[in-house]
């Protein structure tokens, strides 16, 4: 799980990417209908495929991309 704007978000499915980044851990680096990519420690990247907001259903990447202004590129998870 992680935090977004004081909401606890459960991550149900993700994959480690071979790509690297210089962004701070927790930074959203890409978001579209196929991906939600997050910078992690030691320059690694994680692609979230499914997540769930409190009291909500499990969302896939297409549904995540429809979340207007909730998970913007450049914003940070874990805060």
PDB file of N, CA and C in Angstrom:
ATOM      1  N   UNK A   1       0.834  -1.184   0.000  1.00  0.00           N
ATOM      2  CA  UNK A   1       0.000   0.000   0.000  1.00  0.00           C
ATOM      3  C   UNK A   1       0.871   1.236   0.000  1.00  0.00           C
ATOM      4  N   UNK A   2       0.252   2.385  -0.267  1.00  0.00           N
ATOM      5  CA  UNK A   2       0.917   3.673  -0.211  1.00  0.00           C
ATOM      6  C   UNK A   2      -0.115   4.724   0.190  1.00  0.00           C
ATOM      7  N   UNK A   3       0.308   5.939   0.368  1.00  0.00           N
ATOM      8  CA  UNK A   3      -0.577   7.048   0.721  1.00  0.00           C
ATOM      9  C   UNK A   3      -0.637   8.052  -0.424  1.00  0.00           C
ATOM     10  N   UNK A   4      -1.830   8.578  -0.684  1.00  0.00           N
ATOM     11  CA  UNK A   4      -2.017   9.665  -1.639  1.00  0.00           C
ATOM     12  C   UNK A   4      -2.983  10.645  -0.997  1.00  0.00           C
ATOM     13  N   UNK A   5      -2.513  11.861  -0.727  1.00  0.00           N
ATOM     14  CA  UNK A   5      -3.353  12.875  -0.089  1.00  0.00           C
ATOM     15  C   UNK A   5      -4.057  12.325   1.149  1.00  0.00           C
ATOM     16  N   UNK A   6      -3.312  11.665   2.016  1.00  0.00           N
ATOM     17  CA  UNK A   6      -3.798  11.094   3.281  1.00  0.00           C
ATOM     18  C   UNK A   6      -4.765   9.927   3.084  1.00  0.00           C
ATOM     19  N   UNK A   7      -4.904   9.413   1.862  1.00  0.00           N
ATOM     20  CA  UNK A   7      -5.722   8.230   1.596  1.00  0.00           C
ATOM     21  C   UNK A   7      -4.792   7.033   1.435  1.00  0.00           C
ATOM     22  N   UNK A   8      -5.149   5.932   2.058  1.00  0.00           N
ATOM     23  CA  UNK A   8      -4.356   4.708   1.925  1.00  0.00           C
ATOM     24  C   UNK A   8      -4.794   3.973   0.657  1.00  0.00           C
ATOM     25  N   UNK A   9      -3.876   3.807  -0.273  1.00  0.00           N
ATOM     26  CA  UNK A   9      -4.139   3.170  -1.554  1.00  0.00           C
ATOM     27  C   UNK A   9      -3.492   1.788  -1.556  1.00  0.00           C
ATOM     28  N   UNK A  10      -4.278   0.778  -1.879  1.00  0.00           N
ATOM     29  CA  UNK A  10      -3.734  -0.576  -1.975  1.00  0.00           C
ATOM     30  C   UNK A  10      -3.286  -0.842  -3.414  1.00  0.00           C
ATOM     31  N   UNK A  11      -2.098  -1.382  -3.538  1.00  0.00           N
ATOM     32  CA  UNK A  11      -1.582  -1.766  -4.839  1.00  0.00           C
ATOM     33  C   UNK A  11      -1.774  -3.275  -4.967  1.00  0.00           C
ATOM     34  N   UNK A  12      -2.577  -3.686  -5.939  1.00  0.00           N
ATOM     35  CA  UNK A  12      -2.912  -5.097  -6.118  1.00  0.00           C
ATOM     36  C   UNK A  12      -2.016  -5.793  -7.129  1.00  0.00           C
ATOM     37  N   UNK A  13      -1.578  -5.075  -8.135  1.00  0.00           N
ATOM     38  CA  UNK A  13      -0.718  -5.695  -9.142  1.00  0.00           C
ATOM     39  C   UNK A  13       0.253  -4.659  -9.668  1.00  0.00           C
ATOM     40  N   UNK A  14       1.514  -5.053  -9.778  1.00  0.00           N
ATOM     41  CA  UNK A  14       2.548  -4.155 -10.290  1.00  0.00           C
ATOM     42  C   UNK A  14       3.685  -4.997 -10.859  1.00  0.00           C
ATOM     43  N   UNK A  15       4.524  -4.340 -11.639  1.00  0.00           N
ATOM     44  CA  UNK A  15       5.707  -5.020 -12.164  1.00  0.00           C
ATOM     45  C   UNK A  15       6.903  -4.084 -12.094  1.00  0.00           C
ATOM     46  N   UNK A  16       8.065  -4.655 -11.879  1.00  0.00           N
ATOM     47  CA  UNK A  16       9.308  -3.885 -11.863  1.00  0.00           C
ATOM     48  C   UNK A  16       9.732  -3.667 -13.306  1.00  0.00           C
ATOM     49  N   UNK A  17      10.073  -2.422 -13.627  1.00  0.00           N
ATOM     50  CA  UNK A  17      10.509  -2.087 -14.990  1.00  0.00           C
ATOM     51  C   UNK A  17      12.025  -2.159 -15.108  1.00  0.00           C
ATOM     52  N   UNK A  18      12.519  -2.410 -16.289  1.00  0.00           N
ATOM     53  CA  UNK A  18      13.964  -2.424 -16.538  1.00  0.00           C
ATOM     54  C   UNK A  18      14.495  -1.008 -16.703  1.00  0.00           C
ATOM     55  N   UNK A  19      13.594  -0.057 -16.924  1.00  0.00           N
ATOM     56  CA  UNK A  19      13.958   1.351 -17.091  1.00  0.00           C
ATOM     57  C   UNK A  19      14.439   1.928 -15.768  1.00  0.00           C
ATOM     58  N   UNK A  20      15.324   2.917 -15.828  1.00  0.00           N
ATOM     59  CA  UNK A  20      15.777   3.607 -14.626  1.00  0.00           C
ATOM     60  C   UNK A  20      15.356   5.068 -14.671  1.00  0.00           C
ATOM     61  N   UNK A  21      15.436   5.737 -13.522  1.00  0.00           N
ATOM     62  CA  UNK A  21      15.045   7.142 -13.435  1.00  0.00           C
ATOM     63  C   UNK A  21      15.883   7.860 -12.383  1.00  0.00           C
ATOM     64  N   UNK A  22      15.963   9.164 -12.501  1.00  0.00           N
ATOM     65  CA  UNK A  22      16.640   9.987 -11.503  1.00  0.00           C
ATOM     66  C   UNK A  22      15.634  10.718 -10.617  1.00  0.00           C
ATOM     67  N   UNK A  23      14.342  10.442 -10.802  1.00  0.00           N
ATOM     68  CA  UNK A  23      13.297  11.095 -10.005  1.00  0.00           C
ATOM     69  C   UNK A  23      13.328  10.572  -8.573  1.00  0.00           C
ATOM     70  N   UNK A  24      12.806  11.370  -7.642  1.00  0.00           N
ATOM     71  CA  UNK A  24      12.724  10.960  -6.247  1.00  0.00           C
ATOM     72  C   UNK A  24      11.762   9.789  -6.089  1.00  0.00           C
ATOM     73  N   UNK A  25      12.056   8.858  -5.184  1.00  0.00           N
ATOM     74  CA  UNK A  25      11.140   7.743  -4.942  1.00  0.00           C
ATOM     75  C   UNK A  25       9.726   8.227  -4.632  1.00  0.00           C
ATOM     76  N   UNK A  26       8.748   7.572  -5.237  1.00  0.00           N
ATOM     77  CA  UNK A  26       7.349   7.935  -5.046  1.00  0.00           C
ATOM     78  C   UNK A  26       6.793   8.850  -6.113  1.00  0.00           C
ATOM     79  N   UNK A  27       7.659   9.424  -6.948  1.00  0.00           N
ATOM     80  CA  UNK A  27       7.220  10.347  -7.989  1.00  0.00           C
ATOM     81  C   UNK A  27       6.552   9.590  -9.133  1.00  0.00           C
ATOM     82  N   UNK A  28       5.391  10.066  -9.547  1.00  0.00           N
ATOM     83  CA  UNK A  28       4.726   9.493 -10.713  1.00  0.00           C
ATOM     84  C   UNK A  28       5.443  10.022 -11.954  1.00  0.00           C
ATOM     85  N   UNK A  29       5.980   9.107 -12.748  1.00  0.00           N
ATOM     86  CA  UNK A  29       6.774   9.516 -13.906  1.00  0.00           C
ATOM     87  C   UNK A  29       6.019   9.391 -15.219  1.00  0.00           C
ATOM     88  N   UNK A  30       4.969   8.567 -15.262  1.00  0.00           N
ATOM     89  CA  UNK A  30       4.161   8.417 -16.480  1.00  0.00           C
ATOM     90  C   UNK A  30       2.778   7.928 -16.086  1.00  0.00           C
ATOM     91  N   UNK A  31       1.777   8.400 -16.845  1.00  0.00           N
ATOM     92  CA  UNK A  31       0.406   7.977 -16.605  1.00  0.00           C
ATOM     93  C   UNK A  31      -0.376   8.094 -17.896  1.00  0.00           C
ATOM     94  N   UNK A  32      -0.904   6.984 -18.357  1.00  0.00           N
ATOM     95  CA  UNK A  32      -1.825   6.984 -19.483  1.00  0.00           C
ATOM     96  C   UNK A  32      -2.709   5.753 -19.365  1.00  0.00           C
ATOM     97  N   UNK A  33      -3.443   5.413 -20.423  1.00  0.00           N
ATOM     98  CA  UNK A  33      -4.394   4.301 -20.319  1.00  0.00           C
ATOM     99  C   UNK A  33      -3.713   2.946 -20.174  1.00  0.00           C
ATOM    100  N   UNK A  34      -2.401   2.901 -20.397  1.00  0.00           N
ATOM    101  CA  UNK A  34      -1.676   1.637 -20.300  1.00  0.00           C
ATOM    102  C   UNK A  34      -0.746   1.537 -19.105  1.00  0.00           C
ATOM    103  N   UNK A  35      -0.530   2.646 -18.392  1.00  0.00           N
ATOM    104  CA  UNK A  35       0.457   2.567 -17.313  1.00  0.00           C
ATOM    105  C   UNK A  35       0.295   3.660 -16.265  1.00  0.00           C
ATOM    106  N   UNK A  36       0.818   3.347 -15.098  1.00  0.00           N
ATOM    107  CA  UNK A  36       1.040   4.314 -14.029  1.00  0.00           C
ATOM    108  C   UNK A  36       2.411   3.948 -13.483  1.00  0.00           C
ATOM    109  N   UNK A  37       3.443   4.694 -13.890  1.00  0.00           N
ATOM    110  CA  UNK A  37       4.822   4.379 -13.530  1.00  0.00           C
ATOM    111  C   UNK A  37       5.279   5.255 -12.378  1.00  0.00           C
ATOM    112  N   UNK A  38       5.948   4.606 -11.429  1.00  0.00           N
ATOM    113  CA  UNK A  38       6.392   5.263 -10.204  1.00  0.00           C
ATOM    114  C   UNK A  38       7.890   5.066 -10.033  1.00  0.00           C
ATOM    115  N   UNK A  39       8.603   6.146  -9.683  1.00  0.00           N
ATOM    116  CA  UNK A  39      10.021   6.042  -9.361  1.00  0.00           C
ATOM    117  C   UNK A  39      10.158   5.390  -7.982  1.00  0.00           C
ATOM    118  N   UNK A  40      11.140   4.512  -7.852  1.00  0.00           N
ATOM    119  CA  UNK A  40      11.394   3.831  -6.584  1.00  0.00           C
ATOM    120  C   UNK A  40      12.837   4.070  -6.170  1.00  0.00           C
ATOM    121  N   UNK A  41      13.253   3.482  -5.063  1.00  0.00           N
ATOM    122  CA  UNK A  41      14.620   3.643  -4.568  1.00  0.00           C
ATOM    123  C   UNK A  41      15.646   3.060  -5.520  1.00  0.00           C
ATOM    124  N   UNK A  42      16.870   3.530  -5.403  1.00  0.00           N
ATOM    125  CA  UNK A  42      18.000   3.079  -6.208  1.00  0.00           C
ATOM    126  C   UNK A  42      17.743   3.187  -7.709  1.00  0.00           C
ATOM    127  N   UNK A  43      16.993   4.231  -8.111  1.00  0.00           N
ATOM    128  CA  UNK A  43      16.724   4.569  -9.514  1.00  0.00           C
ATOM    129  C   UNK A  43      15.858   3.547 -10.252  1.00  0.00           C
ATOM    130  N   UNK A  44      15.169   2.683  -9.520  1.00  0.00           N
ATOM    131  CA  UNK A  44      14.306   1.678 -10.146  1.00  0.00           C
ATOM    132  C   UNK A  44      12.925   2.262 -10.412  1.00  0.00           C
ATOM    133  N   UNK A  45      12.130   1.516 -11.196  1.00  0.00           N
ATOM    134  CA  UNK A  45      10.782   1.961 -11.570  1.00  0.00           C
ATOM    135  C   UNK A  45       9.797   0.826 -11.345  1.00  0.00           C
ATOM    136  N   UNK A  46       8.580   1.208 -10.972  1.00  0.00           N
ATOM    137  CA  UNK A  46       7.503   0.257 -10.764  1.00  0.00           C
ATOM    138  C   UNK A  46       6.315   0.684 -11.616  1.00  0.00           C
ATOM    139  N   UNK A  47       5.704  -0.267 -12.309  1.00  0.00           N
ATOM    140  CA  UNK A  47       4.498   0.007 -13.097  1.00  0.00           C
ATOM    141  C   UNK A  47       3.312  -0.591 -12.348  1.00  0.00           C
ATOM    142  N   UNK A  48       2.403   0.274 -11.898  1.00  0.00           N
ATOM    143  CA  UNK A  48       1.213  -0.185 -11.192  1.00  0.00           C
ATOM    144  C   UNK A  48       0.164  -0.572 -12.219  1.00  0.00           C
ATOM    145  N   UNK A  49      -0.367  -1.781 -12.077  1.00  0.00           N
ATOM    146  CA  UNK A  49      -1.375  -2.287 -13.009  1.00  0.00           C
ATOM    147  C   UNK A  49      -2.764  -2.308 -12.391  1.00  0.00           C
ATOM    148  N   UNK A  50      -2.844  -2.442 -11.071  1.00  0.00           N
ATOM    149  CA  UNK A  50      -4.135  -2.415 -10.386  1.00  0.00           C
ATOM    150  C   UNK A  50      -3.945  -1.763  -9.024  1.00  0.00           C
ATOM    151  N   UNK A  51      -4.912  -0.918  -8.649  1.00  0.00           N
ATOM    152  CA  UNK A  51      -4.899  -0.321  -7.318  1.00  0.00           C
ATOM    153  C   UNK A  51      -6.325  -0.138  -6.832  1.00  0.00           C
ATOM    154  N   UNK A  52      -6.450   0.193  -5.537  1.00  0.00           N
ATOM    155  CA  UNK A  52      -7.775   0.335  -4.947  1.00  0.00           C
ATOM    156  C   UNK A  52      -7.762   1.473  -3.933  1.00  0.00           C
ATOM    157  N   UNK A  53      -8.710   2.393  -4.087  1.00  0.00           N
ATOM    158  CA  UNK A  53      -8.924   3.450  -3.104  1.00  0.00           C
ATOM    159  C   UNK A  53      -9.791   2.907  -1.977  1.00  0.00           C
ATOM    160  N   UNK A  54      -9.745   3.495  -0.788  1.00  0.00           N
ATOM    161  CA  UNK A  54     -10.552   3.016   0.333  1.00  0.00           C
ATOM    162  C   UNK A  54     -12.037   2.929  -0.036  1.00  0.00           C
ATOM    163  N   UNK A  55     -12.633   1.781   0.226  1.00  0.00           N
ATOM    164  CA  UNK A  55     -14.057   1.592  -0.029  1.00  0.00           C
ATOM    165  C   UNK A  55     -14.434   1.433  -1.489  1.00  0.00           C
ATOM    166  N   UNK A  56     -13.442   1.449  -2.390  1.00  0.00           N
ATOM    167  CA  UNK A  56     -13.724   1.360  -3.819  1.00  0.00           C
ATOM    168  C   UNK A  56     -13.369   0.000  -4.387  1.00  0.00           C
ATOM    169  N   UNK A  57     -13.643  -0.158  -5.668  1.00  0.00           N
ATOM    170  CA  UNK A  57     -13.311  -1.405  -6.351  1.00  0.00           C
ATOM    171  C   UNK A  57     -11.860  -1.350  -6.825  1.00  0.00           C
ATOM    172  N   UNK A  58     -11.338  -2.497  -7.180  1.00  0.00           N
ATOM    173  CA  UNK A  58      -9.984  -2.569  -7.735  1.00  0.00           C
ATOM    174  C   UNK A  58     -10.013  -1.991  -9.147  1.00  0.00           C
ATOM    175  N   UNK A  59      -9.102  -1.062  -9.424  1.00  0.00           N
ATOM    176  CA  UNK A  59      -9.050  -0.366 -10.708  1.00  0.00           C
ATOM    177  C   UNK A  59      -7.876  -0.872 -11.540  1.00  0.00           C
ATOM    178  N   UNK A  60      -8.118  -1.068 -12.842  1.00  0.00           N
ATOM    179  CA  UNK A  60      -7.020  -1.416 -13.738  1.00  0.00           C
ATOM    180  C   UNK A  60      -6.438  -0.129 -14.336  1.00  0.00           C
ATOM    181  N   UNK A  61      -5.431  -0.257 -15.200  1.00  0.00           N
ATOM    182  CA  UNK A  61      -4.746   0.940 -15.710  1.00  0.00           C
ATOM    183  C   UNK A  61      -5.663   1.861 -16.507  1.00  0.00           C
ATOM    184  N   UNK A  62      -6.587   1.306 -17.277  1.00  0.00           N
ATOM    185  CA  UNK A  62      -7.512   2.157 -18.027  1.00  0.00           C
ATOM    186  C   UNK A  62      -8.380   2.961 -17.069  1.00  0.00           C
ATOM    187  N   UNK A  63      -8.878   2.330 -16.026  1.00  0.00           N
ATOM    188  CA  UNK A  63      -9.709   3.034 -15.043  1.00  0.00           C
ATOM    189  C   UNK A  63      -8.880   4.043 -14.246  1.00  0.00           C
ATOM    190  N   UNK A  64      -7.632   3.705 -13.959  1.00  0.00           N
ATOM    191  CA  UNK A  64      -6.744   4.631 -13.250  1.00  0.00           C
ATOM    192  C   UNK A  64      -6.534   5.889 -14.090  1.00  0.00           C
ATOM    193  N   UNK A  65      -6.383   5.725 -15.410  1.00  0.00           N
ATOM    194  CA  UNK A  65      -6.146   6.882 -16.278  1.00  0.00           C
ATOM    195  C   UNK A  65      -7.341   7.831 -16.305  1.00  0.00           C
ATOM    196  N   UNK A  66      -8.521   7.338 -15.944  1.00  0.00           N
ATOM    197  CA  UNK A  66      -9.715   8.180 -15.912  1.00  0.00           C
ATOM    198  C   UNK A  66      -9.874   8.970 -14.615  1.00  0.00           C
ATOM    199  N   UNK A  67      -8.989   8.766 -13.652  1.00  0.00           N
ATOM    200  CA  UNK A  67      -9.064   9.497 -12.388  1.00  0.00           C
ATOM    201  C   UNK A  67      -8.526  10.909 -12.592  1.00  0.00           C
ATOM    202  N   UNK A  68      -9.399  11.829 -12.867  1.00  0.00           N
ATOM    203  CA  UNK A  68      -9.001  13.206 -13.134  1.00  0.00           C
ATOM    204  C   UNK A  68      -8.344  13.839 -11.909  1.00  0.00           C
ATOM    205  N   UNK A  69      -7.115  14.337 -12.077  1.00  0.00           N
ATOM    206  CA  UNK A  69      -6.397  15.106 -11.069  1.00  0.00           C
ATOM    207  C   UNK A  69      -6.103  14.361  -9.779  1.00  0.00           C
ATOM    208  N   UNK A  70      -6.228  13.052  -9.737  1.00  0.00           N
ATOM    209  CA  UNK A  70      -5.912  12.323  -8.516  1.00  0.00           C
ATOM    210  C   UNK A  70      -4.496  11.803  -8.508  1.00  0.00           C
ATOM    211  N   UNK A  71      -3.997  11.381  -9.645  1.00  0.00           N
ATOM    212  CA  UNK A  71      -2.660  10.828  -9.757  1.00  0.00           C
ATOM    213  C   UNK A  71      -1.963  11.463 -10.948  1.00  0.00           C
ATOM    214  N   UNK A  72      -1.398  12.637 -10.743  1.00  0.00           N
ATOM    215  CA  UNK A  72      -0.795  13.406 -11.830  1.00  0.00           C
ATOM    216  C   UNK A  72       0.708  13.132 -11.950  1.00  0.00           C
ATOM    217  N   UNK A  73       1.198  13.141 -13.178  1.00  0.00           N
ATOM    218  CA  UNK A  73       2.628  13.000 -13.408  1.00  0.00           C
ATOM    219  C   UNK A  73       3.352  14.126 -12.663  1.00  0.00           C
ATOM    220  N   UNK A  74       4.382  13.755 -11.924  1.00  0.00           N
ATOM    221  CA  UNK A  74       5.139  14.730 -11.143  1.00  0.00           C
ATOM    222  C   UNK A  74       4.732  14.778  -9.687  1.00  0.00           C
ATOM    223  N   UNK A  75       3.509  14.328  -9.371  1.00  0.00           N
ATOM    224  CA  UNK A  75       3.100  14.288  -7.966  1.00  0.00           C
ATOM    225  C   UNK A  75       3.719  13.056  -7.311  1.00  0.00           C
ATOM    226  N   UNK A  76       3.626  12.990  -6.000  1.00  0.00           N
ATOM    227  CA  UNK A  76       4.315  11.926  -5.278  1.00  0.00           C
ATOM    228  C   UNK A  76       3.357  11.062  -4.467  1.00  0.00           C
ATOM    229  N   UNK A  77       3.614   9.773  -4.482  1.00  0.00           N
ATOM    230  CA  UNK A  77       2.906   8.842  -3.627  1.00  0.00           C
ATOM    231  C   UNK A  77       3.653   8.757  -2.299  1.00  0.00           C
ATOM    232  N   UNK A  78       2.992   8.258  -1.286  1.00  0.00           N
ATOM    233  CA  UNK A  78       3.653   8.074   0.007  1.00  0.00           C
ATOM    234  C   UNK A  78       3.584   9.283   0.896  1.00  0.00           C
ATOM    235  N   UNK A  79       2.760  10.267   0.526  1.00  0.00           N
ATOM    236  CA  UNK A  79       2.656  11.488   1.342  1.00  0.00           C
ATOM    237  C   UNK A  79       1.227  11.730   1.744  1.00  0.00           C
TER     238      UNK A  79
END
